[in-house]
């Protein structure tokens, strides 16, 4: 018996995990490497950031998911480099792994257009720690506002700006609006949470630009009904602790806000960049690697690139979007191609993406959906969204709990996971920053304490 | 109509929240101040640390719990000082609050007997962030061990030491044993998680010293069956990154371990210390404030001290333990006394603790219980434990989800919340610390990368 074909998969997201699962009964030896020990159901990450769900609800330990798959081992580690000729990958901790076939599903990361210093004041929503951090910022802002006496200061703390009008931005804006209008309605005594300003800004002409125009319009209207101000055609010039500097056709001006969230651009992961350099691969303007119709890097038929890191095109030459569906189908395709290779069979026909449609949720019982030419919005779209997401979550780890949690929340508007944990960059020191604190009026002098 | 009686409650734990709720319809103005925005169901904190539950499952936002209580406001802030004569408390951020009656339910914190540097290597389990940190340490240790080739190094990473044989220590040890023996059974390819050593050490003669002797014995046996080594009569002399230095009758020796958890002593919270100094109150050797039979500080009939911070005695002069039950009954008593005071009525008779018994859980379907002179152990005790805890959780926020989650876990041994998030002090750098890494054997040389 010959030596087994060694498959290394980098990344345990939708693409990598899908590939690993399809390789379950293949005569290969699989090593899945991820920086984290869990698979994350990324489309619901905004619900962690807005206190609807806990991390454990949408993340599944990779070892658990793959524990019964005897040909697969999971390793926690960060892949840093590759030798595509000797066929090795190198981990940050110095370990090396040889491969016969490599599947790179290393995903994307948020991109601040060269302004890395913005990250501190406008966190993005790519992983669990960031989501918990954003949750902290949002909820903490209400706590600070409750303690402030000065209306102008209150207003700054009750202004929430989301940058980027894609699905994540729309979902976040809708959820924050619901928090302020519904969840926290009865919770404060000095402020009215419903006075909070939620502003969604985008540089383009409409939100959800990946959707058909009529659905963008409907999403905008739904957001407005929730209380979100949608501002288009604005460019961010700077972000600091006190808010944004905005550039528009009307000139440059300031937008004060203590809470800013980045739902803007993405770019290739760090390892994606390295891979492109090592293989002389072409990249698109988002840093994604242009792959062959077989999803491999030109000149390296053993290296598959799938998911957010891959720049693939559909039959009409249109680039495929960075969606879970694309990643999963790409992972399954790569796995099948490798199985054939390991069995000495000819390669399969080129990858063909089967588009089941796209969805974005706006709020409770409100979403937009575009599938097979049918445009849905409002409640019907939300039902489709809820159904599809639940199906996947249940598939990943019998997470019926999420469903129950949603049901309770939808009836009560309660968000039980609205905990302020960890620490965030905007944590506030009243002592230093506030002139007057709204407590017992006229009693703000410090107590002269007796020794 | 005269000005309303102002009640300030410090702390939103069992004692403070219970007091606030009892004051619901009293003709008083309540301000509840807590450092965190949530009430925590502390008895289940060990289940966060061991990946069974997510923080959102056992924590409820204080504002949510009290939102419909019109006479009550909740503030997030840290009380730092008090003027018991002028009747003010002072927050760390400079705000002051006047009170007519004060309820101090500021709890306890972990105590390292003067060795604060031990905290870094032996975290304790008092809040959500610490619990997530401990979870990180435990799960990460298995990940590192899986990557190591050297058996001695592996052994150090697979050794878990819990210091302190009280209820928390017993519960943690039992849960870690179950993780290694059951949950992770099929998850690794290089190590056998069931080889992990779980060591529970205590300076005394038996575990659960607050329980009757026969139940201590039963708990020890149950722990042994789960694979926990119980080592008694040992004193910790030092804790560092590599493990413990132990002092025993046999002399001084080292106990190497990469994961050490502190379930040892507690002392009064920081504000508790300050309060004792400001009021010249007597404290016991754990720093708890000795209170009158009315739960007030001698000489300050307007300051009630309840819960873990109070040193109260029962009818026989025996000190009351630091249990949720004691705190809740104390909170209710203080609230009733204040209601009478605000209504101009005479004070109630002295506080009397109604002991419903004590419980400690050891593992799945295993616990010990001592109630009304009846000693239970094993499955019957576990049923009592599960029933009581669920009742309280459901009371606090219709948390039927916890029940469902437990049911699933008890049938499958799965722990869905075993996520490694945040960062912990023991995070590992293979590069620096390990000579040989167990990957592709004989392939540990770094890749000579082409420019």
Tab-separated table of N, CA, C and O in Angstrom, chain A residues 154-256:
chain	number	residue	atom	x	y	z
A	154	UNK	N	-24.269	63.959	26.577
A	154	UNK	CA	-25.182	62.830	26.456
A	154	UNK	C	-25.396	62.446	25.005
A	154	UNK	O	-25.386	61.290	24.632
A	155	UNK	N	-25.604	63.482	24.205
A	155	UNK	CA	-25.881	63.246	22.798
A	155	UNK	C	-24.721	62.525	22.112
A	155	UNK	O	-24.932	61.622	21.304
A	156	UNK	N	-23.502	62.910	22.442
A	156	UNK	CA	-22.347	62.236	21.839
A	156	UNK	C	-22.305	60.757	22.210
A	156	UNK	O	-21.950	59.911	21.404
A	157	UNK	N	-22.641	60.476	23.477
A	157	UNK	CA	-22.616	59.081	23.915
A	157	UNK	C	-23.797	58.300	23.362
A	157	UNK	O	-23.754	57.073	23.273
A	158	UNK	N	-24.848	59.003	22.983
A	158	UNK	CA	-26.009	58.304	22.417
A	158	UNK	C	-26.025	58.363	20.892
A	158	UNK	O	-27.053	58.163	20.266
A	159	UNK	N	-24.889	58.647	20.295
A	159	UNK	CA	-24.790	58.613	18.842
A	159	UNK	C	-23.956	57.401	18.429
A	159	UNK	O	-22.835	57.214	18.889
A	160	UNK	N	-24.541	56.572	17.573
A	160	UNK	CA	-23.893	55.349	17.120
A	160	UNK	C	-23.752	55.427	15.605
A	160	UNK	O	-24.753	55.575	14.900
A	161	UNK	N	-22.533	55.369	15.130
A	161	UNK	CA	-22.316	55.458	13.688
A	161	UNK	C	-21.769	54.135	13.174
A	161	UNK	O	-20.804	53.598	13.727
A	162	UNK	N	-22.409	53.621	12.151
A	162	UNK	CA	-21.925	52.403	11.512
A	162	UNK	C	-21.435	52.786	10.126
A	162	UNK	O	-22.175	53.391	9.340
A	163	UNK	N	-20.196	52.437	9.837
A	163	UNK	CA	-19.600	52.795	8.554
A	163	UNK	C	-19.656	51.593	7.632
A	163	UNK	O	-19.045	50.560	7.920
A	164	UNK	N	-20.378	51.732	6.537
A	164	UNK	CA	-20.463	50.642	5.575
A	164	UNK	C	-21.882	50.110	5.475
A	164	UNK	O	-22.416	49.587	6.441
A	165	UNK	N	-22.472	50.240	4.302
A	165	UNK	CA	-23.869	49.886	4.132
A	165	UNK	C	-24.094	48.520	3.502
A	165	UNK	O	-25.132	48.290	2.877
A	166	UNK	N	-23.161	47.605	3.688
A	166	UNK	CA	-23.376	46.227	3.243
A	166	UNK	C	-24.255	45.480	4.233
A	166	UNK	O	-24.847	46.085	5.133
A	167	UNK	N	-24.332	44.178	4.070
A	167	UNK	CA	-25.217	43.389	4.937
A	167	UNK	C	-24.866	43.559	6.416
A	167	UNK	O	-25.754	43.780	7.247
A	168	UNK	N	-23.588	43.492	6.764
A	168	UNK	CA	-23.199	43.617	8.179
A	168	UNK	C	-23.600	44.967	8.743
A	168	UNK	O	-24.145	45.059	9.847
A	169	UNK	N	-23.334	46.024	7.988
A	169	UNK	CA	-23.687	47.361	8.455
A	169	UNK	C	-25.187	47.520	8.654
A	169	UNK	O	-25.644	48.072	9.663
A	170	UNK	N	-25.954	47.020	7.708
A	170	UNK	CA	-27.415	47.115	7.798
A	170	UNK	C	-27.922	46.326	9.004
A	170	UNK	O	-28.771	46.795	9.780
A	171	UNK	N	-27.378	45.124	9.185
A	171	UNK	CA	-27.818	44.281	10.302
A	171	UNK	C	-27.480	44.920	11.647
A	171	UNK	O	-28.307	44.941	12.569
A	172	UNK	N	-26.269	45.461	11.756
A	172	UNK	CA	-25.874	46.121	13.000
A	172	UNK	C	-26.744	47.337	13.283
A	172	UNK	O	-27.223	47.532	14.404
A	173	UNK	N	-26.947	48.170	12.261
A	173	UNK	CA	-27.736	49.390	12.464
A	173	UNK	C	-29.153	49.040	12.907
A	173	UNK	O	-29.695	49.633	13.856
A	174	UNK	N	-29.747	48.055	12.245
A	174	UNK	CA	-31.098	47.647	12.610
A	174	UNK	C	-31.161	47.140	14.042
A	174	UNK	O	-32.066	47.483	14.812
A	175	UNK	N	-30.166	46.331	14.419
A	175	UNK	CA	-30.175	45.751	15.767
A	175	UNK	C	-29.956	46.824	16.829
A	175	UNK	O	-30.597	46.811	17.883
A	176	UNK	N	-29.063	47.782	16.570
A	176	UNK	CA	-28.834	48.841	17.567
A	176	UNK	C	-30.094	49.693	17.709
A	176	UNK	O	-30.468	50.101	18.811
A	177	UNK	N	-30.759	49.940	16.594
A	177	UNK	CA	-32.012	50.686	16.672
A	177	UNK	C	-33.028	49.951	17.543
A	177	UNK	O	-33.702	50.555	18.381
A	178	UNK	N	-33.119	48.659	17.374
A	178	UNK	CA	-34.066	47.898	18.197
A	178	UNK	C	-33.686	47.895	19.668
A	178	UNK	O	-34.549	47.948	20.548
A	179	UNK	N	-32.379	47.818	19.941
A	179	UNK	CA	-31.934	47.898	21.339
A	179	UNK	C	-32.436	49.194	21.960
A	179	UNK	O	-33.009	49.210	23.047
A	180	UNK	N	-32.210	50.308	21.246
A	180	UNK	CA	-32.534	51.611	21.840
A	180	UNK	C	-34.040	51.854	21.889
A	180	UNK	O	-34.545	52.463	22.826
A	181	UNK	N	-34.753	51.385	20.871
A	181	UNK	CA	-36.199	51.665	20.801
A	181	UNK	C	-37.025	50.674	21.603
A	181	UNK	O	-38.129	51.011	22.050
A	182	UNK	N	-36.538	49.448	21.741
A	182	UNK	CA	-37.368	48.433	22.379
A	182	UNK	C	-36.725	47.840	23.630
A	182	UNK	O	-37.270	47.951	24.725
A	183	UNK	N	-35.563	47.221	23.446
A	183	UNK	CA	-34.980	46.451	24.548
A	183	UNK	C	-34.774	47.295	25.795
A	183	UNK	O	-35.102	46.884	26.905
A	184	UNK	N	-34.219	48.485	25.623
A	184	UNK	CA	-33.835	49.296	26.779
A	184	UNK	C	-34.908	50.307	27.183
A	184	UNK	O	-34.701	51.113	28.092
A	185	UNK	N	-36.026	50.254	26.498
A	185	UNK	CA	-37.105	51.216	26.703
A	185	UNK	C	-37.354	51.595	28.164
A	185	UNK	O	-37.455	52.769	28.511
A	186	UNK	N	-37.478	50.604	29.027
A	186	UNK	CA	-37.850	50.879	30.421
A	186	UNK	C	-36.666	50.864	31.373
A	186	UNK	O	-36.841	50.877	32.579
A	187	UNK	N	-35.462	50.799	30.836
A	187	UNK	CA	-34.321	50.467	31.694
A	187	UNK	C	-33.644	51.665	32.336
A	187	UNK	O	-32.870	51.503	33.273
A	188	UNK	N	-33.878	52.862	31.831
A	188	UNK	CA	-33.136	54.007	32.346
A	188	UNK	C	-34.079	55.024	32.975
A	188	UNK	O	-35.274	55.052	32.688
A	189	UNK	N	-33.502	55.853	33.850
A	189	UNK	CA	-34.323	56.829	34.545
A	189	UNK	C	-33.998	58.258	34.114
A	189	UNK	O	-34.862	59.128	34.161
A	190	UNK	N	-32.742	58.520	33.698
A	190	UNK	CA	-32.374	59.881	33.309
A	190	UNK	C	-32.453	60.091	31.798
A	190	UNK	O	-32.861	61.143	31.334
A	191	UNK	N	-32.027	59.115	31.045
A	191	UNK	CA	-32.049	59.274	29.579
A	191	UNK	C	-33.241	58.524	28.989
A	191	UNK	O	-33.843	57.664	29.638
A	192	UNK	N	-33.558	58.872	27.759
A	192	UNK	CA	-34.512	58.095	26.978
A	192	UNK	C	-33.724	57.376	25.895
A	192	UNK	O	-33.295	58.014	24.936
A	193	UNK	N	-33.507	56.082	26.058
A	193	UNK	CA	-32.671	55.371	25.079
A	193	UNK	C	-33.166	55.567	23.649
A	193	UNK	O	-32.380	55.554	22.706
A	194	UNK	N	-34.467	55.786	23.493
A	194	UNK	CA	-34.995	55.938	22.135
A	194	UNK	C	-34.563	57.260	21.494
A	194	UNK	O	-34.772	57.469	20.300
A	195	UNK	N	-33.948	58.149	22.269
A	195	UNK	CA	-33.371	59.353	21.673
A	195	UNK	C	-32.057	59.082	20.957
A	195	UNK	O	-31.513	59.965	20.293
A	196	UNK	N	-31.533	57.894	21.130
A	196	UNK	CA	-30.243	57.577	20.511
A	196	UNK	C	-30.317	57.787	19.004
A	196	UNK	O	-31.330	57.488	18.374
A	197	UNK	N	-29.236	58.329	18.458
A	197	UNK	CA	-29.147	58.473	17.009
A	197	UNK	C	-28.341	57.320	16.453
A	197	UNK	O	-27.187	57.133	16.839
A	198	UNK	N	-28.909	56.588	15.523
A	198	UNK	CA	-28.171	55.515	14.862
A	198	UNK	C	-27.995	55.930	13.402
A	198	UNK	O	-28.977	56.148	12.692
A	199	UNK	N	-26.755	56.081	13.008
A	199	UNK	CA	-26.455	56.620	11.680
A	199	UNK	C	-25.664	55.588	10.884
A	199	UNK	O	-24.626	55.105	11.337
A	200	UNK	N	-26.179	55.249	9.733
A	200	UNK	CA	-25.487	54.312	8.846
A	200	UNK	C	-24.948	55.099	7.669
A	200	UNK	O	-25.720	55.717	6.931
A	201	UNK	N	-23.631	55.130	7.512
A	201	UNK	CA	-23.103	55.919	6.400
A	201	UNK	C	-22.387	55.028	5.393
A	201	UNK	O	-21.830	53.984	5.732
A	202	UNK	N	-22.460	55.445	4.151
A	202	UNK	CA	-21.825	54.685	3.077
A	202	UNK	C	-21.375	55.658	2.002
A	202	UNK	O	-22.009	56.699	1.796
A	203	UNK	N	-20.303	55.303	1.339
A	203	UNK	CA	-19.775	56.174	0.298
A	203	UNK	C	-20.543	56.092	-1.010
A	203	UNK	O	-20.450	56.978	-1.863
A	204	UNK	N	-21.316	55.023	-1.170
A	204	UNK	CA	-21.996	54.804	-2.441
A	204	UNK	C	-23.343	55.503	-2.528
A	204	UNK	O	-23.650	56.403	-1.746
A	205	UNK	N	-24.131	55.053	-3.484
A	205	UNK	CA	-25.425	55.693	-3.723
A	205	UNK	C	-26.579	54.987	-3.031
A	205	UNK	O	-27.687	55.505	-2.970
A	206	UNK	N	-26.329	53.751	-2.569
A	206	UNK	CA	-27.407	53.027	-1.903
A	206	UNK	C	-26.824	51.975	-0.954
A	206	UNK	O	-25.669	51.582	-1.086
A	207	UNK	N	-27.642	51.542	0.006
A	207	UNK	CA	-27.194	50.461	0.880
A	207	UNK	C	-27.370	49.139	0.140
A	207	UNK	O	-28.039	49.080	-0.893
A	208	UNK	N	-26.742	48.093	0.651
A	208	UNK	CA	-26.850	46.752	0.049
A	208	UNK	C	-26.629	46.802	-1.460
A	208	UNK	O	-27.463	46.328	-2.243
A	209	UNK	N	-25.499	47.359	-1.865
A	209	UNK	CA	-25.261	47.550	-3.294
A	209	UNK	C	-25.160	46.232	-4.048
A	209	UNK	O	-25.271	46.208	-5.276
A	210	UNK	N	-24.953	45.119	-3.329
A	210	UNK	CA	-24.894	43.829	-4.013
A	210	UNK	C	-26.293	43.314	-4.364
A	210	UNK	O	-26.429	42.331	-5.078
A	211	UNK	N	-27.309	43.976	-3.844
A	211	UNK	CA	-28.687	43.534	-4.086
A	211	UNK	C	-29.303	44.340	-5.231
A	211	UNK	O	-28.824	45.421	-5.572
A	212	UNK	N	-30.395	43.843	-5.782
A	212	UNK	CA	-31.112	44.635	-6.791
A	212	UNK	C	-31.592	45.960	-6.192
A	212	UNK	O	-31.846	46.040	-4.988
A	213	UNK	N	-31.736	46.953	-7.048
A	213	UNK	CA	-32.032	48.295	-6.557
A	213	UNK	C	-33.324	48.396	-5.758
A	213	UNK	O	-33.389	49.130	-4.772
A	214	UNK	N	-34.366	47.682	-6.177
A	214	UNK	CA	-35.626	47.804	-5.454
A	214	UNK	C	-35.496	47.307	-4.008
A	214	UNK	O	-36.113	47.833	-3.094
A	215	UNK	N	-34.642	46.293	-3.807
A	215	UNK	CA	-34.460	45.781	-2.446
A	215	UNK	C	-33.624	46.745	-1.599
A	215	UNK	O	-33.856	46.889	-0.393
A	216	UNK	N	-32.672	47.431	-2.232
A	216	UNK	CA	-31.916	48.463	-1.509
A	216	UNK	C	-32.864	49.520	-0.981
A	216	UNK	O	-32.775	49.960	0.170
A	217	UNK	N	-33.766	49.908	-1.854
A	217	UNK	CA	-34.753	50.926	-1.498
A	217	UNK	C	-35.608	50.443	-0.319
A	217	UNK	O	-35.822	51.168	0.657
A	218	UNK	N	-36.059	49.203	-0.415
A	218	UNK	CA	-36.899	48.667	0.652
A	218	UNK	C	-36.122	48.565	1.964
A	218	UNK	O	-36.666	48.826	3.047
A	219	UNK	N	-34.860	48.182	1.872
A	219	UNK	CA	-34.038	48.092	3.085
A	219	UNK	C	-33.885	49.472	3.705
A	219	UNK	O	-34.007	49.640	4.924
A	220	UNK	N	-33.643	50.487	2.868
A	220	UNK	CA	-33.520	51.860	3.375
A	220	UNK	C	-34.782	52.291	4.107
A	220	UNK	O	-34.720	52.871	5.196
A	221	UNK	N	-35.908	52.001	3.513
A	221	UNK	CA	-37.177	52.374	4.144
A	221	UNK	C	-37.380	51.642	5.469
A	221	UNK	O	-37.814	52.250	6.452
A	222	UNK	N	-37.055	50.363	5.471
A	222	UNK	CA	-37.219	49.587	6.705
A	222	UNK	C	-36.306	50.137	7.796
A	222	UNK	O	-36.698	50.244	8.963
A	223	UNK	N	-35.089	50.497	7.419
A	223	UNK	CA	-34.165	51.078	8.399
A	223	UNK	C	-34.717	52.390	8.940
A	223	UNK	O	-34.669	52.655	10.145
A	224	UNK	N	-35.255	53.227	8.046
A	224	UNK	CA	-35.800	54.513	8.477
A	224	UNK	C	-36.940	54.300	9.477
A	224	UNK	O	-37.044	55.004	10.479
A	225	UNK	N	-37.782	53.304	9.202
A	225	UNK	CA	-38.880	53.028	10.134
A	225	UNK	C	-38.377	52.610	11.509
A	225	UNK	O	-38.986	52.884	12.532
A	226	UNK	N	-37.216	51.931	11.524
A	226	UNK	CA	-36.642	51.522	12.812
A	226	UNK	C	-35.976	52.691	13.524
A	226	UNK	O	-35.592	52.579	14.681
A	227	UNK	N	-35.786	53.797	12.794
A	227	UNK	CA	-35.132	54.947	13.416
A	227	UNK	C	-33.684	55.137	13.021
A	227	UNK	O	-32.964	55.935	13.628
A	228	UNK	N	-33.243	54.432	12.003
A	228	UNK	CA	-31.860	54.581	11.538
A	228	UNK	C	-31.785	55.683	10.491
A	228	UNK	O	-32.617	55.740	9.585
A	229	UNK	N	-30.814	56.587	10.648
A	229	UNK	CA	-30.576	57.601	9.626
A	229	UNK	C	-29.574	57.045	8.618
A	229	UNK	O	-28.438	56.756	8.978
A	230	UNK	N	-29.992	56.897	7.387
A	230	UNK	CA	-29.087	56.392	6.352
A	230	UNK	C	-28.504	57.581	5.598
A	230	UNK	O	-29.247	58.408	5.064
A	231	UNK	N	-27.182	57.716	5.604
A	231	UNK	CA	-26.535	58.836	4.925
A	231	UNK	C	-25.571	58.308	3.875
A	231	UNK	O	-24.598	57.618	4.207
A	232	UNK	N	-25.853	58.657	2.628
A	232	UNK	CA	-25.084	58.081	1.524
A	232	UNK	C	-24.135	59.114	0.914
A	232	UNK	O	-24.245	60.310	1.179
A	233	UNK	N	-23.214	58.620	0.111
A	233	UNK	CA	-22.292	59.521	-0.581
A	233	UNK	C	-21.298	60.217	0.333
A	233	UNK	O	-20.727	61.248	-0.019
A	234	UNK	N	-21.066	59.663	1.521
A	234	UNK	CA	-20.135	60.290	2.462
A	234	UNK	C	-18.826	59.505	2.514
A	234	UNK	O	-18.832	58.283	2.567
A	235	UNK	N	-17.725	60.211	2.526
A	235	UNK	CA	-16.429	59.564	2.656
A	235	UNK	C	-15.857	59.876	4.035
A	235	UNK	O	-15.894	61.015	4.485
A	236	UNK	N	-15.305	58.862	4.657
A	236	UNK	CA	-14.673	59.069	5.966
A	236	UNK	C	-13.253	59.571	5.752
A	236	UNK	O	-12.462	58.940	5.054
A	237	UNK	N	-12.965	60.715	6.369
A	237	UNK	CA	-11.619	61.252	6.213
A	237	UNK	C	-10.756	60.908	7.425
A	237	UNK	O	-9.570	60.688	7.298
A	238	UNK	N	-11.406	60.867	8.581
A	238	UNK	CA	-10.644	60.519	9.779
A	238	UNK	C	-11.595	59.980	10.854
A	238	UNK	O	-12.779	60.331	10.877
A	239	UNK	N	-11.058	59.130	11.736
A	239	UNK	CA	-11.803	58.625	12.885
A	239	UNK	C	-10.934	58.804	14.117
A	239	UNK	O	-9.757	58.446	14.096
A	240	UNK	N	-11.493	59.394	15.156
A	240	UNK	CA	-10.758	59.488	16.409
A	240	UNK	C	-11.715	59.228	17.560
A	240	UNK	O	-12.866	58.832	17.352
A	241	UNK	N	-11.249	59.471	18.760
A	241	UNK	CA	-12.015	59.162	19.950
A	241	UNK	C	-13.348	59.910	20.004
A	241	UNK	O	-14.303	59.448	20.628
A	242	UNK	N	-13.415	61.075	19.378
A	242	UNK	CA	-14.591	61.934	19.503
A	242	UNK	C	-15.574	61.794	18.348
A	242	UNK	O	-16.619	62.419	18.355
A	243	UNK	N	-15.207	61.026	17.335
A	243	UNK	CA	-16.126	60.853	16.224
A	243	UNK	C	-15.423	60.818	14.876
A	243	UNK	O	-14.262	60.406	14.780
A	244	UNK	N	-16.153	61.278	13.859
A	244	UNK	CA	-15.654	61.183	12.488
A	244	UNK	C	-15.405	62.561	11.881
A	244	UNK	O	-16.074	63.524	12.240
A	245	UNK	N	-14.485	62.598	10.943
A	245	UNK	CA	-14.404	63.729	10.034
A	245	UNK	C	-14.890	63.224	8.676
A	245	UNK	O	-14.401	62.215	8.173
A	246	UNK	N	-15.880	63.905	8.152
A	246	UNK	CA	-16.579	63.433	6.960
A	246	UNK	C	-16.286	64.364	5.792
A	246	UNK	O	-16.211	65.586	5.965
A	247	UNK	N	-16.131	63.744	4.632
A	247	UNK	CA	-15.986	64.532	3.424
A	247	UNK	C	-17.176	64.242	2.517
A	247	UNK	O	-17.496	63.087	2.259
A	248	UNK	N	-17.834	65.305	2.091
A	248	UNK	CA	-18.959	65.093	1.183
A	248	UNK	C	-18.939	66.206	0.147
A	248	UNK	O	-18.050	67.048	0.153
A	249	UNK	N	-19.909	66.202	-0.705
A	249	UNK	CA	-19.969	67.261	-1.722
A	249	UNK	C	-20.174	68.622	-1.074
A	249	UNK	O	-19.850	69.647	-1.650
A	250	UNK	N	-20.727	68.611	0.152
A	250	UNK	CA	-20.944	69.874	0.860
A	250	UNK	C	-19.687	70.347	1.589
A	250	UNK	O	-19.726	71.370	2.259
A	251	UNK	N	-18.621	69.593	1.497
A	251	UNK	CA	-17.394	69.999	2.181
A	251	UNK	C	-17.042	69.050	3.311
A	251	UNK	O	-17.593	67.955	3.415
A	252	UNK	N	-16.138	69.472	4.160
A	252	UNK	CA	-15.633	68.642	5.239
A	252	UNK	C	-16.262	69.068	6.553
A	252	UNK	O	-16.346	70.257	6.834
A	253	UNK	N	-16.740	68.116	7.322
A	253	UNK	CA	-17.308	68.478	8.625
A	253	UNK	C	-17.139	67.354	9.636
A	253	UNK	O	-16.783	66.227	9.274
A	254	UNK	N	-17.405	67.659	10.902
A	254	UNK	CA	-17.258	66.691	11.978
A	254	UNK	C	-18.604	66.043	12.302
A	254	UNK	O	-19.661	66.673	12.203
A	255	UNK	N	-18.552	64.792	12.718
A	255	UNK	CA	-19.733	64.078	13.175
A	255	UNK	C	-19.364	63.481	14.529
A	255	UNK	O	-18.717	62.440	14.599
A	256	UNK	N	-19.754	64.166	15.621
A	256	UNK	CA	-19.335	63.673	16.941
A	256	UNK	C	-20.089	62.385	17.312
A	256	UNK	O	-21.312	62.315	17.141
